[in-house]
Amino acid sequence: MNGLTPFVIAVDFDGTLCEDKWPAIGRPNKELIQRLKEARQVGQKVILWTCREDQLLKDAVAWCKSYGLEFDAVNANLPERIALYKTDPRKVGADLYLDDRAENVRLEDGGYD
């Protein structure tokens, strides 16, 4: 969190918000969906960050909405962050990334020379 903009969570769809059954949509991760809804209620921003495109993406967004989960952006940076940093990079900017394939790299000594 940078103190200038709200805390931003970028969340993957397949294997994270739902069981990975791509291109179908698997069972919902109801606990995560509820936590993201709560995050939005306290002012945090949630971005859907997925490789789905076209109709598969529309289906995913509609599926999330059917569970009461809406997004502040879909596969895009938040307008307020674009304005703040005066750039719109391909990588979605977030304070927290939730993805079933993510690995957090932490090096004991920092790993830098």
Short mmCIF file of C-alpha atoms in Angstrom, two decimals:
data_model
loop_
_atom_site.label_atom_id
_atom_site.label_comp_id
_atom_site.label_asym_id
_atom_site.label_seq_id
_atom_site.Cartn_x
_atom_site.Cartn_y
_atom_site.Cartn_z
CA MET A 1 0.00 0.00 0.00
CA ASN A 2 1.41 3.34 -0.99
CA GLY A 3 -0.82 5.66 1.04
CA LEU A 4 -1.84 7.59 -2.07
CA THR A 5 -4.44 5.21 -3.47
CA PRO A 6 -6.64 2.52 -1.94
CA PHE A 7 -5.26 -0.97 -1.38
CA VAL A 8 -5.61 -2.92 -4.64
CA ILE A 9 -6.11 -6.68 -4.96
CA ALA A 10 -5.62 -8.40 -8.33
CA VAL A 11 -7.28 -11.81 -8.39
CA ASP A 12 -7.07 -14.61 -10.93
CA PHE A 13 -10.17 -16.53 -11.99
CA ASP A 14 -9.43 -20.17 -12.89
CA GLY A 15 -7.99 -22.04 -9.92
CA THR A 16 -8.42 -19.05 -7.62
CA LEU A 17 -11.97 -17.68 -7.64
CA CYS A 18 -13.18 -21.03 -8.87
CA GLU A 19 -11.93 -24.56 -9.35
CA ASP A 20 -9.79 -24.80 -12.51
CA LYS A 21 -11.99 -26.41 -15.16
CA TRP A 22 -11.01 -24.12 -18.05
CA PRO A 23 -12.66 -23.44 -20.44
CA ALA A 24 -15.64 -24.40 -18.26
CA ILE A 25 -16.14 -22.68 -14.91
CA GLY A 26 -15.49 -24.79 -11.84
CA ARG A 27 -16.96 -24.72 -8.35
CA PRO A 28 -16.77 -21.35 -6.57
CA ASN A 29 -14.23 -20.52 -3.89
CA LYS A 30 -16.96 -19.06 -1.69
CA GLU A 31 -14.64 -18.01 1.13
CA LEU A 32 -12.44 -15.97 -1.20
CA ILE A 33 -15.45 -14.46 -2.95
CA GLN A 34 -16.84 -13.35 0.43
CA ARG A 35 -13.51 -11.88 1.54
CA LEU A 36 -13.19 -9.90 -1.70
CA LYS A 37 -16.72 -8.55 -1.29
CA GLU A 38 -15.80 -7.47 2.24
CA ALA A 39 -12.60 -5.85 0.95
CA ARG A 40 -14.62 -3.75 -1.49
CA GLN A 41 -17.04 -2.77 1.28
CA VAL A 42 -14.18 -1.16 3.23
CA GLY A 43 -12.86 0.73 0.22
CA GLN A 44 -10.29 -1.64 -1.19
CA LYS A 45 -10.24 -2.11 -4.97
CA VAL A 46 -10.47 -5.49 -6.69
CA ILE A 47 -9.24 -6.21 -10.21
CA LEU A 48 -10.07 -9.40 -12.07
CA TRP A 49 -6.76 -10.47 -13.58
CA THR A 50 -7.19 -13.46 -15.88
CA CYS A 51 -6.05 -14.90 -19.19
CA ARG A 52 -9.68 -15.36 -20.27
CA GLU A 53 -10.73 -13.29 -23.27
CA ASP A 54 -13.80 -12.50 -25.33
CA GLN A 55 -16.86 -14.62 -24.46
CA LEU A 56 -14.97 -16.67 -21.85
CA LEU A 57 -14.09 -13.43 -20.06
CA LYS A 58 -17.67 -12.16 -20.27
CA ASP A 59 -18.87 -15.47 -18.85
CA ALA A 60 -16.39 -15.23 -15.95
CA VAL A 61 -17.44 -11.67 -15.09
CA ALA A 62 -21.13 -12.65 -15.22
CA TRP A 63 -20.44 -15.71 -13.06
CA CYS A 64 -18.72 -13.54 -10.44
CA LYS A 65 -21.59 -11.07 -10.52
CA SER A 66 -24.02 -13.95 -9.91
CA TYR A 67 -22.17 -14.46 -6.59
CA GLY A 68 -22.34 -10.75 -5.78
CA LEU A 69 -18.71 -10.03 -6.68
CA GLU A 70 -18.07 -7.05 -8.89
CA PHE A 71 -14.76 -5.56 -9.97
CA ASP A 72 -13.24 -2.11 -10.13
CA ALA A 73 -11.40 -3.16 -13.29
CA VAL A 74 -11.06 -6.24 -15.48
CA ASN A 75 -7.62 -7.04 -16.93
CA ALA A 76 -6.79 -3.35 -16.66
CA ASN A 77 -5.18 -0.87 -14.33
CA LEU A 78 -7.35 1.39 -12.22
CA PRO A 79 -7.92 4.83 -13.77
CA GLU A 80 -6.78 6.57 -10.57
CA ARG A 81 -3.45 4.72 -10.64
CA ILE A 82 -2.96 5.53 -14.33
CA ALA A 83 -3.53 9.20 -13.51
CA LEU A 84 -1.26 9.11 -10.45
CA TYR A 85 1.69 7.41 -12.15
CA LYS A 86 1.03 8.86 -15.62
CA THR A 87 1.50 5.44 -17.20
CA ASP A 88 -0.58 2.39 -18.05
CA PRO A 89 1.78 -0.60 -18.14
CA ARG A 90 0.71 -4.02 -19.38
CA LYS A 91 1.23 -5.48 -15.89
CA VAL A 92 -1.75 -4.78 -13.68
CA GLY A 93 -0.63 -2.76 -10.69
CA ALA A 94 -1.78 -4.11 -7.33
CA ASP A 95 -0.68 -4.34 -3.72
CA LEU A 96 -1.67 -8.00 -3.52
CA TYR A 97 -1.86 -10.64 -6.26
CA LEU A 98 -3.98 -13.75 -5.67
CA ASP A 99 -3.26 -16.53 -8.16
CA ASP A 100 -3.15 -20.32 -7.93
CA ARG A 101 0.13 -20.38 -9.86
CA ALA A 102 1.93 -17.67 -7.93
CA GLU A 103 5.04 -18.26 -5.91
CA ASN A 104 6.34 -15.70 -3.47
CA VAL A 105 10.09 -15.29 -3.82
CA ARG A 106 11.78 -14.27 -0.58
CA LEU A 107 15.53 -14.42 -0.25
CA GLU A 108 17.05 -14.55 3.25
CA ASP A 109 19.81 -12.02 2.50
CA GLY A 110 17.84 -9.96 0.02
CA GLY A 111 19.57 -11.78 -2.83
CA TYR A 112 21.20 -8.68 -4.25
CA ASP A 113 24.89 -7.80 -4.50
#
